[in-house]
PDB file of C-alpha atoms in Angstrom:
ATOM      1  CA  MET B1023     -21.181 -20.155 -17.293  1.00 61.00           C
ATOM      2  CA  GLY B1024     -17.691 -18.782 -17.838  1.00 80.00           C
ATOM      3  CA  THR B1025     -15.336 -17.133 -15.388  1.00 85.00           C
ATOM      4  CA  SER B1026     -15.740 -13.739 -13.791  1.00 87.00           C
ATOM      5  CA  ALA B1027     -13.373 -10.891 -14.614  1.00 86.00           C
ATOM      6  CA  LYS B1028     -11.848 -11.151 -11.137  1.00 82.00           C
ATOM      7  CA  GLU B1029     -11.199 -14.873 -11.563  1.00 86.00           C
ATOM      8  CA  GLU B1030      -9.581 -14.288 -14.950  1.00 91.00           C
ATOM      9  CA  MET B1031      -7.337 -11.559 -13.549  1.00 87.00           C
ATOM     10  CA  ASN B1032      -6.251 -13.806 -10.686  1.00 86.00           C
ATOM     11  CA  LYS B1033      -5.553 -16.664 -13.101  1.00 90.00           C
ATOM     12  CA  PHE B1034      -3.352 -14.346 -15.185  1.00 90.00           C
ATOM     13  CA  TRP B1035      -1.278 -13.223 -12.223  1.00 87.00           C
ATOM     14  CA  THR B1036      -0.869 -16.606 -10.537  1.00 88.00           C
ATOM     15  CA  LYS B1037       0.170 -18.289 -13.780  1.00 93.00           C
ATOM     16  CA  ASN B1038       2.636 -15.620 -14.818  1.00 92.00           C
ATOM     17  CA  THR B1039       4.234 -15.186 -11.397  1.00 88.00           C
ATOM     18  CA  ARG B1040       4.502 -18.978 -11.060  1.00 91.00           C
ATOM     19  CA  LEU B1041       6.312 -19.163 -14.389  1.00 95.00           C
ATOM     20  CA  ASN B1042       8.521 -16.251 -13.225  1.00 94.00           C
ATOM     21  CA  ARG B1043       7.866 -14.356 -16.426  1.00 95.00           C
ATOM     22  CA  PRO B1044       9.356 -10.857 -16.677  1.00 93.00           C
ATOM     23  CA  VAL B1045       7.043  -7.900 -17.257  1.00 89.00           C
ATOM     24  CA  SER B1046       7.642  -5.926 -20.460  1.00 92.00           C
ATOM     25  CA  PRO B1047       8.861  -2.366 -19.883  1.00 94.00           C
ATOM     26  CA  HIS B1048       5.877  -0.038 -19.900  1.00 92.00           C
ATOM     27  CA  ILE B1049       6.104   3.077 -17.725  1.00 89.00           C
ATOM     28  CA  SER B1050       9.888   3.109 -18.172  1.00 91.00           C
ATOM     29  CA  ILE B1051       9.661   3.483 -21.947  1.00 95.00           C
ATOM     30  CA  TYR B1052       6.289   5.047 -22.788  1.00 94.00           C
ATOM     31  CA  GLN B1053       6.373   8.773 -23.509  1.00 95.00           C
ATOM     32  CA  TRP B1054       4.751  10.650 -20.635  1.00 95.00           C
ATOM     33  CA  SER B1055       1.829  12.944 -21.452  1.00 95.00           C
ATOM     34  CA  VAL B1056       0.118  15.672 -19.423  1.00 96.00           C
ATOM     35  CA  PRO B1057      -3.022  13.558 -18.823  1.00 97.00           C
ATOM     36  CA  MET B1058      -0.858  10.667 -17.597  1.00 96.00           C
ATOM     37  CA  LEU B1059       1.032  12.942 -15.204  1.00 97.00           C
ATOM     38  CA  LEU B1060      -2.164  14.455 -13.859  1.00 98.00           C
ATOM     39  CA  SER B1061      -3.680  11.022 -13.378  1.00 98.00           C
ATOM     40  CA  ILE B1062      -0.806   9.610 -11.353  1.00 97.00           C
ATOM     41  CA  SER B1063      -0.550  12.885  -9.422  1.00 98.00           C
ATOM     42  CA  HIS B1064      -4.209  12.547  -8.503  1.00 98.00           C
ATOM     43  CA  ARG B1065      -3.453   9.112  -7.096  1.00 98.00           C
ATOM     44  CA  GLY B1066      -0.218  10.305  -5.469  1.00 98.00           C
ATOM     45  CA  THR B1067      -1.841  13.292  -3.757  1.00 98.00           C
ATOM     46  CA  GLY B1068      -4.723  11.062  -2.666  1.00 98.00           C
ATOM     47  CA  VAL B1069      -2.443   8.521  -1.033  1.00 98.00           C
ATOM     48  CA  GLY B1070      -0.286  11.278   0.458  1.00 98.00           C
ATOM     49  CA  LEU B1071      -3.211  13.224   1.903  1.00 98.00           C
ATOM     50  CA  SER B1072      -4.767  10.037   3.279  1.00 98.00           C
ATOM     51  CA  SER B1073      -1.499   9.111   4.948  1.00 98.00           C
ATOM     52  CA  GLY B1074      -1.259  12.594   6.423  1.00 97.00           C
ATOM     53  CA  ILE B1075      -4.761  12.392   7.851  1.00 98.00           C
ATOM     54  CA  SER B1076      -4.064   8.957   9.309  1.00 98.00           C
ATOM     55  CA  ALA B1077      -0.790  10.184  10.809  1.00 98.00           C
ATOM     56  CA  PHE B1078      -2.630  13.154  12.334  1.00 97.00           C
ATOM     57  CA  ALA B1079      -5.328  10.890  13.783  1.00 97.00           C
ATOM     58  CA  LEU B1080      -2.729   8.528  15.210  1.00 97.00           C
ATOM     59  CA  ALA B1081      -0.841  11.443  16.744  1.00 96.00           C
ATOM     60  CA  ALA B1082      -4.065  12.712  18.322  1.00 96.00           C
ATOM     61  CA  LEU B1083      -4.527   9.344  20.010  1.00 96.00           C
ATOM     62  CA  VAL B1084      -0.933   8.876  21.118  1.00 96.00           C
ATOM     63  CA  LEU B1085       0.477  12.295  22.016  1.00 95.00           C
ATOM     64  CA  PRO B1086      -0.166  13.469  25.595  1.00 94.00           C
ATOM     65  CA  GLU B1087      -0.638  17.213  25.082  1.00 93.00           C
ATOM     66  CA  SER B1088      -3.332  19.150  23.218  1.00 93.00           C
ATOM     67  CA  TYR B1089      -3.185  20.579  19.700  1.00 94.00           C
ATOM     68  CA  PRO B1090      -2.735  24.262  20.728  1.00 94.00           C
ATOM     69  CA  TYR B1091       0.222  23.187  22.890  1.00 94.00           C
ATOM     70  CA  TYR B1092       2.054  21.623  19.965  1.00 92.00           C
ATOM     71  CA  LEU B1093       1.116  24.500  17.671  1.00 90.00           C
ATOM     72  CA  ASP B1094       2.633  26.984  20.132  1.00 90.00           C
ATOM     73  CA  LEU B1095       5.677  24.719  20.391  1.00 89.00           C
ATOM     74  CA  ILE B1096       6.218  24.923  16.634  1.00 86.00           C
ATOM     75  CA  HIS B1097       5.556  28.651  16.635  1.00 84.00           C
ATOM     76  CA  SER B1098       8.050  29.204  19.435  1.00 86.00           C
ATOM     77  CA  MET B1099      10.762  27.678  17.269  1.00 85.00           C
ATOM     78  CA  SER B1100      10.505  30.988  15.358  1.00 74.00           C
ATOM     79  CA  PHE B1101      10.881  29.917  11.768  1.00 80.00           C
ATOM     80  CA  GLY B1102      10.855  32.870   9.378  1.00 81.00           C
ATOM     81  CA  PRO B1103       7.618  34.121   7.814  1.00 80.00           C
ATOM     82  CA  GLN B1104       8.773  32.795   4.437  1.00 84.00           C
ATOM     83  CA  PHE B1105       9.015  29.305   5.897  1.00 85.00           C
ATOM     84  CA  LEU B1106       5.478  29.573   7.295  1.00 85.00           C
ATOM     85  CA  ALA B1107       4.131  30.839   3.961  1.00 88.00           C
ATOM     86  CA  PHE B1108       5.936  28.030   2.152  1.00 90.00           C
ATOM     87  CA  SER B1109       4.547  25.414   4.561  1.00 89.00           C
ATOM     88  CA  LYS B1110       1.025  26.695   3.979  1.00 92.00           C
ATOM     89  CA  PHE B1111       1.636  26.511   0.231  1.00 95.00           C
ATOM     90  CA  ALA B1112       3.038  22.973   0.582  1.00 95.00           C
ATOM     91  CA  LEU B1113      -0.054  21.890   2.517  1.00 95.00           C
ATOM     92  CA  ALA B1114      -2.558  23.680   0.298  1.00 97.00           C
ATOM     93  CA  PHE B1115      -1.080  22.481  -2.988  1.00 98.00           C
ATOM     94  CA  PRO B1116      -1.943  18.752  -2.812  1.00 98.00           C
ATOM     95  CA  VAL B1117      -5.368  19.517  -1.321  1.00 98.00           C
ATOM     96  CA  ALA B1118      -6.147  22.025  -4.068  1.00 98.00           C
ATOM     97  CA  PHE B1119      -4.855  19.780  -6.854  1.00 98.00           C
ATOM     98  CA  HIS B1120      -6.711  16.694  -5.656  1.00 98.00           C
ATOM     99  CA  THR B1121      -9.910  18.732  -5.240  1.00 98.00           C
ATOM    100  CA  PHE B1122      -9.801  20.391  -8.667  1.00 98.00           C
ATOM    101  CA  ASN B1123      -8.728  17.223 -10.472  1.00 98.00           C
ATOM    102  CA  GLY B1124     -11.439  15.425  -8.493  1.00 98.00           C
ATOM    103  CA  VAL B1125     -14.025  17.762 -10.022  1.00 98.00           C
ATOM    104  CA  ARG B1126     -12.500  16.988 -13.446  1.00 98.00           C
ATOM    105  CA  HIS B1127     -13.056  13.284 -12.688  1.00 98.00           C
ATOM    106  CA  LEU B1128     -16.660  13.917 -11.664  1.00 98.00           C
ATOM    107  CA  ILE B1129     -17.247  15.740 -14.962  1.00 98.00           C
ATOM    108  CA  TRP B1130     -15.942  12.660 -16.794  1.00 98.00           C
ATOM    109  CA  ASP B1131     -18.250  10.528 -14.663  1.00 97.00           C
ATOM    110  CA  VAL B1132     -21.293  12.312 -16.094  1.00 97.00           C
ATOM    111  CA  GLY B1133     -19.880  11.600 -19.541  1.00 97.00           C
ATOM    112  CA  LYS B1134     -18.509  14.992 -20.524  1.00 97.00           C
ATOM    113  CA  GLY B1135     -15.088  16.155 -21.684  1.00 96.00           C
ATOM    114  CA  PHE B1136     -13.640  12.979 -23.162  1.00 97.00           C
ATOM    115  CA  LYS B1137     -12.430  14.425 -26.482  1.00 97.00           C
ATOM    116  CA  ILE B1138      -8.646  14.583 -26.448  1.00 97.00           C
ATOM    117  CA  PRO B1139      -8.386  18.400 -26.788  1.00 97.00           C
ATOM    118  CA  GLU B1140     -10.932  18.707 -23.969  1.00 97.00           C
ATOM    119  CA  VAL B1141      -8.898  16.358 -21.772  1.00 98.00           C
ATOM    120  CA  TYR B1142      -5.800  18.515 -22.241  1.00 98.00           C
ATOM    121  CA  ARG B1143      -7.719  21.768 -21.806  1.00 98.00           C
ATOM    122  CA  SER B1144      -9.393  20.697 -18.559  1.00 98.00           C
ATOM    123  CA  GLY B1145      -6.013  19.420 -17.366  1.00 98.00           C
ATOM    124  CA  TYR B1146      -4.386  22.827 -17.905  1.00 98.00           C
ATOM    125  CA  VAL B1147      -7.315  24.517 -16.144  1.00 98.00           C
ATOM    126  CA  VAL B1148      -6.790  22.226 -13.136  1.00 98.00           C
ATOM    127  CA  ILE B1149      -3.076  23.075 -13.009  1.00 98.00           C
ATOM    128  CA  ALA B1150      -3.756  26.812 -13.247  1.00 98.00           C
ATOM    129  CA  LEU B1151      -6.486  26.732 -10.600  1.00 98.00           C
ATOM    130  CA  THR B1152      -4.272  24.674  -8.304  1.00 98.00           C
ATOM    131  CA  VAL B1153      -1.390  27.136  -8.469  1.00 97.00           C
ATOM    132  CA  LEU B1154      -3.682  30.146  -7.987  1.00 97.00           C
ATOM    133  CA  ALA B1155      -5.604  28.571  -5.112  1.00 97.00           C
ATOM    134  CA  SER B1156      -2.417  27.450  -3.373  1.00 97.00           C
ATOM    135  CA  ILE B1157      -0.889  30.918  -3.600  1.00 96.00           C
ATOM    136  CA  GLY B1158      -4.160  32.453  -2.431  1.00 95.00           C
ATOM    137  CA  LEU B1159      -4.456  30.074   0.515  1.00 95.00           C
ATOM    138  CA  ALA B1160      -0.806  30.513   1.485  1.00 93.00           C
ATOM    139  CA  ALA B1161      -1.334  34.273   1.583  1.00 91.00           C
ATOM    140  CA  MET B1162      -4.266  34.004   3.992  1.00 87.00           C
TER     141      MET B1162
ATOM    142  CA  MET T 375     -18.787 -16.628 -28.871  1.00 49.00           C
ATOM    143  CA  ALA T 376     -22.080 -16.327 -30.702  1.00 46.00           C
ATOM    144  CA  ALA T 377     -21.638 -12.553 -30.825  1.00 44.00           C
ATOM    145  CA  LEU T 378     -18.308 -12.985 -32.595  1.00 45.00           C
ATOM    146  CA  VAL T 379     -19.871 -15.238 -35.216  1.00 46.00           C
ATOM    147  CA  ARG T 380     -22.514 -12.635 -35.840  1.00 48.00           C
ATOM    148  CA  LEU T 381     -19.889  -9.944 -36.240  1.00 46.00           C
ATOM    149  CA  SER T 382     -18.083 -11.700 -39.075  1.00 48.00           C
ATOM    150  CA  SER T 383     -21.313 -12.752 -40.790  1.00 50.00           C
ATOM    151  CA  VAL T 384     -22.658  -9.190 -40.781  1.00 47.00           C
ATOM    152  CA  CYS T 385     -19.463  -7.607 -41.998  1.00 48.00           C
ATOM    153  CA  HIS T 386     -19.325  -9.877 -45.018  1.00 49.00           C
ATOM    154  CA  ARG T 387     -22.952  -9.810 -46.031  1.00 52.00           C
ATOM    155  CA  GLY T 388     -23.979  -6.319 -44.954  1.00 49.00           C
ATOM    156  CA  VAL T 389     -26.481  -5.237 -42.352  1.00 49.00           C
ATOM    157  CA  SER T 390     -29.742  -6.447 -43.927  1.00 50.00           C
ATOM    158  CA  PRO T 391     -29.523 -10.055 -42.628  1.00 47.00           C
ATOM    159  CA  LEU T 392     -29.431  -8.631 -39.082  1.00 46.00           C
ATOM    160  CA  LEU T 393     -32.923  -7.240 -39.401  1.00 48.00           C
ATOM    161  CA  PHE T 394     -34.439 -10.588 -40.194  1.00 49.00           C
ATOM    162  CA  ARG T 395     -32.941 -12.567 -37.297  1.00 47.00           C
ATOM    163  CA  SER T 396     -35.824 -13.346 -34.983  1.00 47.00           C
ATOM    164  CA  SER T 397     -33.653 -13.161 -31.868  1.00 47.00           C
ATOM    165  CA  SER T 398     -32.754  -9.530 -32.539  1.00 46.00           C
ATOM    166  CA  LEU T 399     -34.203  -7.261 -29.861  1.00 47.00           C
ATOM    167  CA  ILE T 400     -33.538  -3.946 -31.543  1.00 48.00           C
ATOM    168  CA  ARG T 401     -34.371  -2.738 -35.016  1.00 50.00           C
ATOM    169  CA  PRO T 402     -31.928  -0.236 -36.478  1.00 47.00           C
ATOM    170  CA  LEU T 403     -33.738   2.842 -37.722  1.00 51.00           C
ATOM    171  CA  ALA T 404     -31.770   3.216 -40.937  1.00 49.00           C
ATOM    172  CA  ILE T 405     -29.645   0.863 -42.959  1.00 50.00           C
ATOM    173  CA  GLN T 406     -26.381   2.238 -44.248  1.00 49.00           C
ATOM    174  CA  LYS T 407     -23.684   0.301 -45.961  1.00 52.00           C
ATOM    175  CA  LYS T 408     -20.809   2.461 -44.715  1.00 53.00           C
ATOM    176  CA  ASP T 409     -18.343   0.575 -42.484  1.00 52.00           C
ATOM    177  CA  HIS T 410     -18.617   3.200 -39.734  1.00 53.00           C
ATOM    178  CA  ASP T 411     -22.349   2.661 -39.358  1.00 52.00           C
ATOM    179  CA  CYS T 412     -21.945  -1.089 -39.862  1.00 51.00           C
ATOM    180  CA  LEU T 413     -19.734  -1.187 -36.776  1.00 52.00           C
ATOM    181  CA  TYR T 414     -22.100   1.055 -34.796  1.00 54.00           C
ATOM    182  CA  LEU T 415     -25.109  -1.107 -35.543  1.00 51.00           C
ATOM    183  CA  ILE T 416     -23.132  -4.244 -34.704  1.00 51.00           C
ATOM    184  CA  SER T 417     -22.144  -2.859 -31.328  1.00 49.00           C
ATOM    185  CA  ALA T 418     -25.734  -1.806 -30.723  1.00 50.00           C
ATOM    186  CA  LYS T 419     -26.762  -5.351 -31.564  1.00 47.00           C
ATOM    187  CA  ILE T 420     -24.189  -6.897 -29.230  1.00 50.00           C
ATOM    188  CA  HIS T 421     -25.000  -4.573 -26.346  1.00 50.00           C
ATOM    189  CA  ALA T 422     -28.703  -5.396 -26.565  1.00 48.00           C
ATOM    190  CA  THR T 423     -27.924  -8.999 -25.679  1.00 49.00           C
ATOM    191  CA  PRO T 424     -30.956 -11.099 -24.938  1.00 49.00           C
ATOM    192  CA  SER T 425     -31.382 -12.260 -21.378  1.00 50.00           C
ATOM    193  CA  ASN T 426     -29.967 -15.726 -22.118  1.00 52.00           C
ATOM    194  CA  TYR T 427     -26.518 -14.148 -22.585  1.00 48.00           C
ATOM    195  CA  ALA T 428     -26.548 -11.822 -19.585  1.00 55.00           C
ATOM    196  CA  SER T 429     -25.770 -13.690 -16.343  1.00 61.00           C
ATOM    197  CA  SER T 430     -27.605 -12.322 -13.332  1.00 71.00           C
ATOM    198  CA  GLY T 431     -24.914 -10.711 -11.200  1.00 81.00           C
ATOM    199  CA  SER T 432     -24.919  -8.573  -8.096  1.00 86.00           C
ATOM    200  CA  LYS T 433     -25.142  -4.788  -8.399  1.00 92.00           C
ATOM    201  CA  ALA T 434     -22.690  -4.365  -5.549  1.00 92.00           C
ATOM    202  CA  ALA T 435     -19.809  -3.033  -7.647  1.00 91.00           C
ATOM    203  CA  SER T 436     -22.025  -0.586  -9.506  1.00 95.00           C
ATOM    204  CA  LEU T 437     -23.610   0.697  -6.288  1.00 97.00           C
ATOM    205  CA  HIS T 438     -20.172   1.048  -4.727  1.00 97.00           C
ATOM    206  CA  TRP T 439     -19.073   3.197  -7.660  1.00 97.00           C
ATOM    207  CA  THR T 440     -22.132   5.428  -7.293  1.00 97.00           C
ATOM    208  CA  GLY T 441     -21.581   5.674  -3.552  1.00 97.00           C
ATOM    209  CA  GLU T 442     -18.008   6.813  -4.144  1.00 98.00           C
ATOM    210  CA  ARG T 443     -19.189   9.640  -6.414  1.00 98.00           C
ATOM    211  CA  ILE T 444     -21.940  10.761  -4.034  1.00 98.00           C
ATOM    212  CA  LEU T 445     -19.465  10.818  -1.153  1.00 98.00           C
ATOM    213  CA  SER T 446     -17.024  12.880  -3.234  1.00 98.00           C
ATOM    214  CA  ILE T 447     -19.708  15.470  -3.945  1.00 98.00           C
ATOM    215  CA  ALA T 448     -20.694  15.550  -0.259  1.00 98.00           C
ATOM    216  CA  LEU T 449     -17.072  16.078   0.721  1.00 98.00           C
ATOM    217  CA  LEU T 450     -16.840  18.917  -1.792  1.00 97.00           C
ATOM    218  CA  GLY T 451     -19.759  20.619  -0.063  1.00 97.00           C
ATOM    219  CA  MET T 452     -18.111  20.290   3.327  1.00 97.00           C
ATOM    220  CA  VAL T 453     -15.232  22.562   2.332  1.00 96.00           C
ATOM    221  CA  PRO T 454     -17.275  25.804   2.229  1.00 97.00           C
ATOM    222  CA  ALA T 455     -19.287  24.517   5.194  1.00 97.00           C
ATOM    223  CA  ALA T 456     -16.102  24.188   7.249  1.00 97.00           C
ATOM    224  CA  TYR T 457     -15.190  27.759   6.379  1.00 95.00           C
ATOM    225  CA  TYR T 458     -18.561  29.460   6.869  1.00 97.00           C
ATOM    226  CA  ILE T 459     -20.227  27.326   9.587  1.00 97.00           C
ATOM    227  CA  PRO T 460     -17.430  25.661  11.576  1.00 96.00           C
ATOM    228  CA  GLY T 461     -18.498  23.553  14.539  1.00 96.00           C
ATOM    229  CA  PRO T 462     -18.996  20.018  15.816  1.00 97.00           C
ATOM    230  CA  ALA T 463     -21.522  19.071  13.102  1.00 97.00           C
ATOM    231  CA  VAL T 464     -19.050  19.840  10.305  1.00 97.00           C
ATOM    232  CA  ASP T 465     -16.164  18.421  12.382  1.00 97.00           C
ATOM    233  CA  TYR T 466     -17.736  14.979  12.729  1.00 97.00           C
ATOM    234  CA  SER T 467     -19.105  15.003   9.175  1.00 97.00           C
ATOM    235  CA  LEU T 468     -15.625  15.793   7.894  1.00 97.00           C
ATOM    236  CA  ALA T 469     -14.122  13.047  10.048  1.00 98.00           C
ATOM    237  CA  ALA T 470     -16.529  10.488   8.605  1.00 98.00           C
ATOM    238  CA  ALA T 471     -16.388  11.704   5.000  1.00 98.00           C
ATOM    239  CA  LEU T 472     -12.605  12.082   4.895  1.00 98.00           C
ATOM    240  CA  THR T 473     -12.031   8.654   6.419  1.00 98.00           C
ATOM    241  CA  LEU T 474     -14.484   6.881   4.130  1.00 98.00           C
ATOM    242  CA  HIS T 475     -13.302   8.723   0.996  1.00 98.00           C
ATOM    243  CA  GLY T 476      -9.711   7.778   1.860  1.00 98.00           C
ATOM    244  CA  HIS T 477     -10.691   4.202   2.704  1.00 98.00           C
ATOM    245  CA  TRP T 478     -12.451   3.695  -0.613  1.00 98.00           C
ATOM    246  CA  GLY T 479      -9.689   5.488  -2.526  1.00 98.00           C
ATOM    247  CA  LEU T 480      -6.919   3.397  -0.989  1.00 98.00           C
ATOM    248  CA  GLY T 481      -9.077   0.333  -1.622  1.00 97.00           C
ATOM    249  CA  GLN T 482      -8.983   1.103  -5.352  1.00 97.00           C
ATOM    250  CA  VAL T 483      -5.195   1.518  -5.212  1.00 97.00           C
ATOM    251  CA  LEU T 484      -4.881  -1.891  -3.540  1.00 97.00           C
ATOM    252  CA  THR T 485      -7.172  -3.467  -6.119  1.00 93.00           C
ATOM    253  CA  ASP T 486      -4.951  -2.105  -8.877  1.00 93.00           C
ATOM    254  CA  TYR T 487      -1.570  -3.141  -7.519  1.00 93.00           C
ATOM    255  CA  VAL T 488      -2.041  -6.106  -5.163  1.00 92.00           C
ATOM    256  CA  HIS T 489      -2.524  -9.523  -6.747  1.00 87.00           C
ATOM    257  CA  GLY T 490      -3.098 -12.986  -5.309  1.00 84.00           C
ATOM    258  CA  ASP T 491      -5.981 -14.035  -3.090  1.00 86.00           C
ATOM    259  CA  PHE T 492      -4.039 -14.084   0.196  1.00 92.00           C
ATOM    260  CA  LYS T 493      -2.214 -10.793  -0.397  1.00 93.00           C
ATOM    261  CA  ILE T 494      -5.455  -9.077  -1.363  1.00 93.00           C
ATOM    262  CA  LYS T 495      -7.136 -10.293   1.804  1.00 96.00           C
ATOM    263  CA  MET T 496      -4.221  -9.189   4.010  1.00 97.00           C
ATOM    264  CA  ALA T 497      -3.931  -5.780   2.366  1.00 98.00           C
ATOM    265  CA  ASN T 498      -7.641  -5.087   2.754  1.00 97.00           C
ATOM    266  CA  ALA T 499      -7.542  -6.196   6.400  1.00 98.00           C
ATOM    267  CA  GLY T 500      -4.660  -3.813   7.036  1.00 98.00           C
ATOM    268  CA  LEU T 501      -6.527  -1.005   5.294  1.00 98.00           C
ATOM    269  CA  PHE T 502      -9.594  -1.671   7.416  1.00 98.00           C
ATOM    270  CA  VAL T 503      -7.553  -1.401  10.604  1.00 98.00           C
ATOM    271  CA  LEU T 504      -5.924   1.823   9.377  1.00 98.00           C
ATOM    272  CA  SER T 505      -9.251   3.421   8.496  1.00 98.00           C
ATOM    273  CA  THR T 506     -10.784   2.413  11.822  1.00 98.00           C
ATOM    274  CA  VAL T 507      -7.883   3.910  13.773  1.00 98.00           C
ATOM    275  CA  THR T 508      -8.047   7.047  11.602  1.00 98.00           C
ATOM    276  CA  PHE T 509     -11.737   7.550  12.265  1.00 98.00           C
ATOM    277  CA  ALA T 510     -11.268   6.876  15.979  1.00 98.00           C
ATOM    278  CA  GLY T 511      -8.407   9.360  16.151  1.00 97.00           C
ATOM    279  CA  LEU T 512     -10.331  12.081  14.320  1.00 97.00           C
ATOM    280  CA  CYS T 513     -13.379  11.609  16.573  1.00 97.00           C
ATOM    281  CA  TYR T 514     -11.137  11.674  19.632  1.00 97.00           C
ATOM    282  CA  PHE T 515      -9.627  14.916  18.341  1.00 97.00           C
ATOM    283  CA  ASN T 516     -13.063  16.399  17.734  1.00 97.00           C
ATOM    284  CA  TYR T 517     -14.253  15.458  21.214  1.00 97.00           C
ATOM    285  CA  HIS T 518     -11.235  16.058  23.445  1.00 96.00           C
ATOM    286  CA  ASP T 519      -9.383  18.690  21.462  1.00 96.00           C
ATOM    287  CA  VAL T 520     -10.261  21.747  19.393  1.00 95.00           C
ATOM    288  CA  GLY T 521     -11.828  19.880  16.432  1.00 95.00           C
ATOM    289  CA  ILE T 522     -10.896  19.788  12.737  1.00 97.00           C
ATOM    290  CA  CYS T 523     -12.295  23.178  11.646  1.00 97.00           C
ATOM    291  CA  LYS T 524     -10.690  25.015  14.567  1.00 96.00           C
ATOM    292  CA  ALA T 525      -7.422  23.154  14.057  1.00 96.00           C
ATOM    293  CA  VAL T 526      -7.129  24.358  10.465  1.00 95.00           C
ATOM    294  CA  ALA T 527      -8.121  27.889  11.495  1.00 95.00           C
ATOM    295  CA  LEU T 528      -5.468  27.924  14.241  1.00 94.00           C
ATOM    296  CA  LEU T 529      -2.804  26.508  11.943  1.00 92.00           C
ATOM    297  CA  TRP T 530      -3.522  29.221   9.382  1.00 91.00           C
ATOM    298  CA  SER T 531      -3.666  32.066  11.898  1.00 89.00           C
ATOM    299  CA  LYS T 532       0.052  31.794  12.695  1.00 77.00           C
TER     300      LYS T 532
END
């Protein structure tokens, strides 16, 4: 008896889009907090990294030459060492952030760390670890 | 609906009547008149719903959630493995784990932002195609080219 949650959600959306009702401002007016930023960044880095992996896989299927060939091609364009270090940092940063914040999520999943001060503290730890790890990886 | 009726009846008359309802499945250990405990005992009462309230549903969603967490932990373990024991075993494991983790993650994003039966179906079909091509491409790379671990090592050596 009764409707499922999915059915109720669908009913909400079909009715409101049919009636052309506007959505109240929410993310455009609500004051951003550190946990909110970290949460959307976790999603953003996830989507970005996934897209990168898919693009890489597609390239592997489509491009005629092998990986070392293209790597040498890029290297022969002789970008400065700062550019290479920055590229490594730019690659390492989303991976590091998504990994560390992912661990933070797993800790929540076992039920720990939900008090508000703990949420902020673990968030700052994730940011610090991300920056340190990215610098460390870029230096390798 | 019945749970809501119980809520208002308890809050007006205190917790004692709860103990004497024959359909109650749990017996609170201590009776306190403070509102804080009143609410706690009410929620404990509501959560211990008798089987005539709970509809038998599939555990698919719950198992999916658990699978997502287990996969995340496995993927976490593959990072040191890729560094210390690179090779085809880790290459193919990474290909599978990365693709599936991304597939499930993007699936949650779609569930959050895509509404309407047809759009949901189309979006999930597109995601399925993307994930299949991704896995195929990564396996192709592992087989015909240097493999994921070596690729990262080469990229970093420059």
